[in-house]
XYZ file of C-alpha atoms in Angstrom:
404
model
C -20.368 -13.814 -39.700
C -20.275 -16.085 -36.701
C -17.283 -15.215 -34.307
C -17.688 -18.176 -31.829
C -17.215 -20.876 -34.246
C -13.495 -19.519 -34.923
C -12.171 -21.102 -32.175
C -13.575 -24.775 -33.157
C -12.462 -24.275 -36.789
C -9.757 -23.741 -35.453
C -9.413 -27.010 -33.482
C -11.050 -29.201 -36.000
C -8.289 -28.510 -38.423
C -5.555 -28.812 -35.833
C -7.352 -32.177 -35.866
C -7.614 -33.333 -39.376
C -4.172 -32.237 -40.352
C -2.906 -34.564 -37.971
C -4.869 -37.270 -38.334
C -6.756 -37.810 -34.801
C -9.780 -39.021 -34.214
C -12.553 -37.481 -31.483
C -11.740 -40.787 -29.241
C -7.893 -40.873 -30.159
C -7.585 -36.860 -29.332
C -9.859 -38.001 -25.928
C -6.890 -40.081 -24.812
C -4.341 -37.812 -25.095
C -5.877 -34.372 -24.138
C -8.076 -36.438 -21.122
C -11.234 -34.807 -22.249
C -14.299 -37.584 -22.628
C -14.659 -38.130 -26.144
C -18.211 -37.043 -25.588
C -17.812 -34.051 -23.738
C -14.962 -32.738 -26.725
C -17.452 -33.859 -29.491
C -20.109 -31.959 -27.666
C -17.899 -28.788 -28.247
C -17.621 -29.132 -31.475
C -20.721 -30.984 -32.972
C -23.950 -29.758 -30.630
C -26.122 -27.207 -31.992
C -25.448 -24.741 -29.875
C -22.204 -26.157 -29.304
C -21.101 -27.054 -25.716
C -18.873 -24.093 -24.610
C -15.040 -24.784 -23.688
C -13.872 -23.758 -20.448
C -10.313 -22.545 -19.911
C -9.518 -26.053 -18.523
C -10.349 -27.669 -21.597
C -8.581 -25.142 -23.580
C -5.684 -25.154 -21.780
C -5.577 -29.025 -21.854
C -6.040 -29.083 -26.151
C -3.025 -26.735 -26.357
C -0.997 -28.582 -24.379
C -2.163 -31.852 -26.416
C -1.345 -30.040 -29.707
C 2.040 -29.159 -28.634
C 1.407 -25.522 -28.824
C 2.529 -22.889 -25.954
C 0.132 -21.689 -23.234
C -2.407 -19.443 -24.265
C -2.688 -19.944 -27.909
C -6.119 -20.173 -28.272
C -6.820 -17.074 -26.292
C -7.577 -14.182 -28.394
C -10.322 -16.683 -29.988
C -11.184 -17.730 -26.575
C -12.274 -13.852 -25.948
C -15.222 -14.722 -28.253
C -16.323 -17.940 -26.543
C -16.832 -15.634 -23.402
C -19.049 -13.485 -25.622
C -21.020 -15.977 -27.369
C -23.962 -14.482 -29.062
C -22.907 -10.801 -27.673
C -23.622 -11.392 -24.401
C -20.838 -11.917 -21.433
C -20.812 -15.309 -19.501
C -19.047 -14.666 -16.168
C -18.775 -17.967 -15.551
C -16.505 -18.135 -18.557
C -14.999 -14.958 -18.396
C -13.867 -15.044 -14.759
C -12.062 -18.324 -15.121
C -10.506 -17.243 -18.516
C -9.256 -13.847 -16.321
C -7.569 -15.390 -13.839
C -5.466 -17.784 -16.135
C -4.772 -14.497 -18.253
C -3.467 -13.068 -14.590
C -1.297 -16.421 -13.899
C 0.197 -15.851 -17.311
C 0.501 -11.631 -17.335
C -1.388 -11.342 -20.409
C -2.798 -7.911 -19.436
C -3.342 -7.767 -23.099
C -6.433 -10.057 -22.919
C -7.122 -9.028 -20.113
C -7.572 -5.276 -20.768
C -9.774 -6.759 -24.178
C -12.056 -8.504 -22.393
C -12.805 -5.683 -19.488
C -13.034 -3.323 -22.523
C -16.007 -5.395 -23.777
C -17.331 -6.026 -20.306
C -17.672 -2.059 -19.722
C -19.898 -2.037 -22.508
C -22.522 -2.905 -20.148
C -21.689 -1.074 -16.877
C -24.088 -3.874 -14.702
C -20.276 -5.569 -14.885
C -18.363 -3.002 -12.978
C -19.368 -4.643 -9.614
C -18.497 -7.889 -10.460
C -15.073 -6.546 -11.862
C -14.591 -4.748 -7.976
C -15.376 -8.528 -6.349
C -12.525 -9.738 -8.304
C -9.839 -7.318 -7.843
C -10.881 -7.976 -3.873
C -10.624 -11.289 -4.304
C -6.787 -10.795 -5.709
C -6.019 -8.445 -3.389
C -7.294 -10.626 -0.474
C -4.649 -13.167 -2.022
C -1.585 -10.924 -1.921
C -1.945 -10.111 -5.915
C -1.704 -6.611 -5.536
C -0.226 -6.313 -8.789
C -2.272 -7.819 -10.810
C -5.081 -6.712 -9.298
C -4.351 -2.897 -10.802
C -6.269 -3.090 -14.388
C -9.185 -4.390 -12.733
C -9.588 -1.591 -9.972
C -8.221 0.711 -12.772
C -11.408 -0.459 -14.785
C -13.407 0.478 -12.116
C -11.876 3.625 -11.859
C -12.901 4.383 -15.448
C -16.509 2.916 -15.066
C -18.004 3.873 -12.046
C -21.109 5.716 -12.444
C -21.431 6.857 -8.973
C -18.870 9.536 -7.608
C -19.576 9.131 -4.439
C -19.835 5.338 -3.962
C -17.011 3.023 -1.703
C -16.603 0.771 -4.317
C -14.966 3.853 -6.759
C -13.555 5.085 -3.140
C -11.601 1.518 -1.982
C -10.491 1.017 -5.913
C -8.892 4.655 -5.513
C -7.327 3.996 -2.015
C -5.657 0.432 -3.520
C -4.015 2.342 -6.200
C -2.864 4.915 -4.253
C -1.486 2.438 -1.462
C 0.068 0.663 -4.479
C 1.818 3.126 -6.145
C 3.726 4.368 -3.453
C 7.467 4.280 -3.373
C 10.487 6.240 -2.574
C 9.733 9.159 -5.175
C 8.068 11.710 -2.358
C 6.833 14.047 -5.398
C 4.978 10.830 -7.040
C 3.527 10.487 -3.522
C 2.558 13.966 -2.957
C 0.772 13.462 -6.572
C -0.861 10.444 -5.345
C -2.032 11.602 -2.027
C -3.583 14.991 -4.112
C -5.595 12.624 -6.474
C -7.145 9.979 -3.790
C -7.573 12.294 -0.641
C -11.335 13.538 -1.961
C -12.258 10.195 -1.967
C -11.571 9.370 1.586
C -14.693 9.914 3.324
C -16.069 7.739 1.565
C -14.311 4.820 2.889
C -15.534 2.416 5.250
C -13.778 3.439 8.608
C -11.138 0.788 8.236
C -9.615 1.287 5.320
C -10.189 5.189 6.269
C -8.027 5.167 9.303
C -5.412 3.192 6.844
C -5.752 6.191 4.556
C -5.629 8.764 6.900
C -2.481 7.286 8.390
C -1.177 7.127 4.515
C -1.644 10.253 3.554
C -0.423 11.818 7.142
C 2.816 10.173 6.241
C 3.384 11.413 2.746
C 2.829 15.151 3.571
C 5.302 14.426 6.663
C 7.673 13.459 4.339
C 7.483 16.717 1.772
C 7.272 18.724 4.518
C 3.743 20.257 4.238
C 2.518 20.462 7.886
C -0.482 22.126 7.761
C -1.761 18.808 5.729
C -0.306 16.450 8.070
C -2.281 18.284 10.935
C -5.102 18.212 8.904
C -4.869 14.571 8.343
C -3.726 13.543 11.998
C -6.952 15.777 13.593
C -9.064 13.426 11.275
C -7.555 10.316 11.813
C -8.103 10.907 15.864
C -11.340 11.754 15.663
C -12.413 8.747 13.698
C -10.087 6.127 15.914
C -11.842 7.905 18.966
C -15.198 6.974 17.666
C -14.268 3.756 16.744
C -12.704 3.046 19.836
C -15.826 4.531 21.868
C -18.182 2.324 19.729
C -16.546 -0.586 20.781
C -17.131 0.468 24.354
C -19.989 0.914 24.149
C -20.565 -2.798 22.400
C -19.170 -4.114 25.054
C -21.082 -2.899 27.829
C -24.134 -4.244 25.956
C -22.401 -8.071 25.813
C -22.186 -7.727 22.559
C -19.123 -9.034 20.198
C -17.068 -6.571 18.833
C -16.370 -7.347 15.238
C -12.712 -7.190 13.877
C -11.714 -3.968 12.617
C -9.703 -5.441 9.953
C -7.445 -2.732 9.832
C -3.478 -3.126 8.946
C -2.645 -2.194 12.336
C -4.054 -2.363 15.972
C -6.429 0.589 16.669
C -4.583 2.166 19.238
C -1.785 2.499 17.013
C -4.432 5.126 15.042
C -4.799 6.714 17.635
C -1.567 6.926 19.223
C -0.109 8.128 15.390
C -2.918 10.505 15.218
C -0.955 13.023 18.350
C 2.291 12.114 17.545
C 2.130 13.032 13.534
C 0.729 16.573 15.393
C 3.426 17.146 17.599
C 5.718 16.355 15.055
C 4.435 19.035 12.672
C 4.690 21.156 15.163
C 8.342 20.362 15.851
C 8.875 20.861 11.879
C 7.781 24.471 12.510
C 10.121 25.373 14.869
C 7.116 24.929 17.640
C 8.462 22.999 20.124
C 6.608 24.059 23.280
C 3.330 23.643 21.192
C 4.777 19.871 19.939
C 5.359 18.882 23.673
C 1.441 19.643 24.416
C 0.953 16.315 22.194
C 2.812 13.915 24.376
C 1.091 12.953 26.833
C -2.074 11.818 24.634
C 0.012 8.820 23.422
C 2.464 8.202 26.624
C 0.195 5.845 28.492
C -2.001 4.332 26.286
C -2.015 0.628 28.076
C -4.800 1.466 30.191
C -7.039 1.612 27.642
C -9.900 -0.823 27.898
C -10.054 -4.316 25.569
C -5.965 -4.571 24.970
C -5.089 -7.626 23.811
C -1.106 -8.416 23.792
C -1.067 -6.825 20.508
C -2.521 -3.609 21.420
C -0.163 -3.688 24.644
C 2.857 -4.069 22.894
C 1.887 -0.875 20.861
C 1.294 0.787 23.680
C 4.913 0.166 24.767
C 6.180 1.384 21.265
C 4.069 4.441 21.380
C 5.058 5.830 25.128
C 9.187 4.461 23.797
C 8.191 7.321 21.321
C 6.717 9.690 23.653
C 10.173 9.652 25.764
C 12.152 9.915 23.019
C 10.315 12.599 21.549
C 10.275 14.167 25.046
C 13.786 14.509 25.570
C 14.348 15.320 21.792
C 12.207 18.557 22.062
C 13.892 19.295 25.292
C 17.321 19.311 23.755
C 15.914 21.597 20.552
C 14.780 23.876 23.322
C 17.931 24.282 25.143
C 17.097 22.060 27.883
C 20.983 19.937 27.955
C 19.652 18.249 31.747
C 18.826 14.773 29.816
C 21.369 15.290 26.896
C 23.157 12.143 28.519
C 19.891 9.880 28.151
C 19.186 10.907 25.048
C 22.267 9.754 23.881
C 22.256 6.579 25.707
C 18.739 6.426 23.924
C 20.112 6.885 20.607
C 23.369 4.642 20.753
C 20.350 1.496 21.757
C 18.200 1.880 19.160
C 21.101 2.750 15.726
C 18.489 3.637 13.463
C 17.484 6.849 15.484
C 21.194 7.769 15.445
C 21.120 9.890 11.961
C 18.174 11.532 13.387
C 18.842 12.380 17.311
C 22.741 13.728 16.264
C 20.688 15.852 14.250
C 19.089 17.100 16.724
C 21.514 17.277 19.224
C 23.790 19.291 16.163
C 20.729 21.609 15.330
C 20.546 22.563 19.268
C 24.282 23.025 19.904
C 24.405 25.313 16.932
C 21.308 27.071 17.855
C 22.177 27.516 22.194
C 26.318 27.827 21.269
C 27.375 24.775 23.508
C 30.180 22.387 22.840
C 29.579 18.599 21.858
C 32.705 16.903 21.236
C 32.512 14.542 23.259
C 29.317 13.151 21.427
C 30.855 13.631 18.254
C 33.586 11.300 19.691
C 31.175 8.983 20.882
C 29.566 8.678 17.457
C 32.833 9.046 15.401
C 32.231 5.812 13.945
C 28.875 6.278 13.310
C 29.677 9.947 11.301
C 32.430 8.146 9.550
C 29.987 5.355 7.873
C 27.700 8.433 7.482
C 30.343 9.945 4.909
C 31.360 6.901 3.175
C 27.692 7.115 2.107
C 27.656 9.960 0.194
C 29.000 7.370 -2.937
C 26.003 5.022 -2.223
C 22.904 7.337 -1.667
C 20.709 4.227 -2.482
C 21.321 2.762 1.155
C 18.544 5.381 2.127
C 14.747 3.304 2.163
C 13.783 6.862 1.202
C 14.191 10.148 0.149
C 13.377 11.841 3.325
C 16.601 9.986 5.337
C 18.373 11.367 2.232
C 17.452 15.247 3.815
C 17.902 14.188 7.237
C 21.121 13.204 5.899
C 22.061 16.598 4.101
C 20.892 18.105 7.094
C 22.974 16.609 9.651
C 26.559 17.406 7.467
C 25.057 21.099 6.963
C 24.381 21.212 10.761
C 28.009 19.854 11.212
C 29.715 22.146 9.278
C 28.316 24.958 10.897
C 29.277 23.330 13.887
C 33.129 23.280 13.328
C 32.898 26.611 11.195
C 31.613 28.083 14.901
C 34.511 26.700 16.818
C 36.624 27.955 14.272
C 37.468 24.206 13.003
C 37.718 23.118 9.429
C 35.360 20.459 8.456
């Protein structure tokens, strides 16, 4: 039996039972008379677009939508999938979350894999609008279709739902990071120096630093090439085209040495975590800065002194312990983190630091009030930088023969 006259059967009796007329039912809905009697009279009949649809629902008195699991046919008629229906009819089923229809009609689409490119254009398309939600089942269809293993469309439609589905669960990261990284390389280099950065970050924040080397070698290699391509374009007059990256290039490349030295700090290897430093120190020299990529530059060499005197404090080094602290008291959220350090090296080189303690009394006071309201944290790493710094404390005052 015919499927695609459902929806007009439909219709028609909507019509009868209340008495209208093609030209009365015109006025109201604002469809020509001709153009609705075309839809339901013409052999073939005229097909309905979601418009239309929408507007006879809303003439009938009936909710939005309620002609939509029919509609599913009309994209189908005779078998065969009509984008120009179906893509319309998706993105009203994404303005009114009905991933139900939505996950029906990419089900039938799949059944003829020449679709799974067209379904990529359109999760772009949503993504390019900020509707990274709702772009998920249709870069999760691609996921599931893709013939080729090795292609950047399966590649990008991994990397979107691994940017998307992280959040302040580090194990669900870790997870996520293990199931996209073997697609990386096959990025195009933007979105892989996104990636790289990405997945730097999330083995930072569990700790594993042999992956966040790993990650932050590749990541400076490929901003490096990038950056020497674009030389290299510009000493032939050439344009360079836009990178299209979320950040400025330099900040790639700046990340790339200090996510190194920062491992490196992790293990205890400070000496070896200073050798980083001076890669991303003075990086507004660099040919083609715009303002952006000099106020990066600033950030990133803001970082390299910090970092600097942090590492010569963990070392034993107390020369600069007054700038660092005047460091830390500017810039409050790097106070959790630099007492920290100063704690760690006072408990590791036996040397008093009361009166920093005094300084930041305040500061250590707030720190304890939230032990009741752990979700201040943005993450679960602050919430071990936290632990850490109370552990370091106690030790601290158990050493001086204080209670805590």
């Amino acid at each position: 039996m015919e499927h695609t006259p459902t929806i007009r059967s439909k219709i028609e009796t909507e019509l009868k039972q209340r008495g209208y007329s093609f030209s009365s039912f015109s006025k109201i809905s604002g469809i020509n008379r001709g153009t609705f009697s075309a839809m339901l009279n013409s052999n073939p009949p005229k097909p309905i677009s979601v418009r239309q649809m929408d507007l006879i629902t809303q003439a009938l008195g009936y909710p939005e939508g309620w002609l939509y699991e029919l509609y599913i046919e009309e994209c189908f008629y005779e078998g065969k999938g009509h984008w120009k229906r179906i893509k319309p009819f998706l993105l009203r089923c994404v303005e009114l979350g009905r991933k139900d229809y939505i996950q029906k009609v990419l089900s039938r689409l799949t059944e003829d894999l020449s679709y799974v490119p067209t379904i990529f254009s359109l999760a772009e398309e949503l993504h390019a609008e900020g509707k990274e939600k709702e772009s998920v089942p249709f870069y999760e269809c691609v996921v599931e279709n893709e013939k080729y293993y090795h292609s950047e469309r399966l590649a990008i439609s991994q990397y979107r739902l691994f940017s998307y589905s992280l959040n302040k669960d580090l194990e669900n990261n870790r997870q996520l990071a293990i199931k996209f990284a073997p697609f990386r390389k096959n990025l195009p280099e933007n979105h892989q120096l996104d990636a790289l950065l990405k997945l730097a970050n999330v083995y930072f924040q569990v700790h594993d630093c042999e992956t966040v080397i790993q990650y932050a070698k590749e990541l400076g290699v490929l901003a490096t090439n990038i950056y020497q391509q674009q030389i290299q374009t510009k000493l032939k007059k050439r344009e360079v085209k836009p990178l299209n990256t979320e950040r400025h290039l330099i900040v790639y490349y700046g990340q790339a040495y200090l996510l190194q030295g920062s491992a490196f700090e992790k293990q205890g290897l400070y000496e070896k975590a200073m050798e980083f430093i001076p890669y991303y120190a003075n990086l507004a020299g660099l040919e083609g800065m715009n303002e952006i990529g000099m106020f990066e530059a600033r950030r990133l060499q803001l970082f390299a002194n910090a970092n600097r005197l942090s590492l010569e404090i963990l070392m034993g080094n107390m020369t600069n312990l007054s700038g660092y602290v005047e460091l830390i008291k500017n810039n409050p959220p790097e106070i959790l983190h630099g007492l920290l350090t100063i704690m760690e090296s006072a408990n590791t080189y036996k040397y008093s630091i009361d009166d920093v303690l005094t300084l930041f009394a305040e500061n250590i006071n707030d720190f304890r009030d939230l032990r009741t309201n752990i979700t201040y944290y943005h993450n679960n790493y602050n919430l071990v930088i936290y632990s850490r710094f109370f552990l370091e404390l106690s030790r601290y005052y158990f050493n001086k023969g204080k209670k805590f």
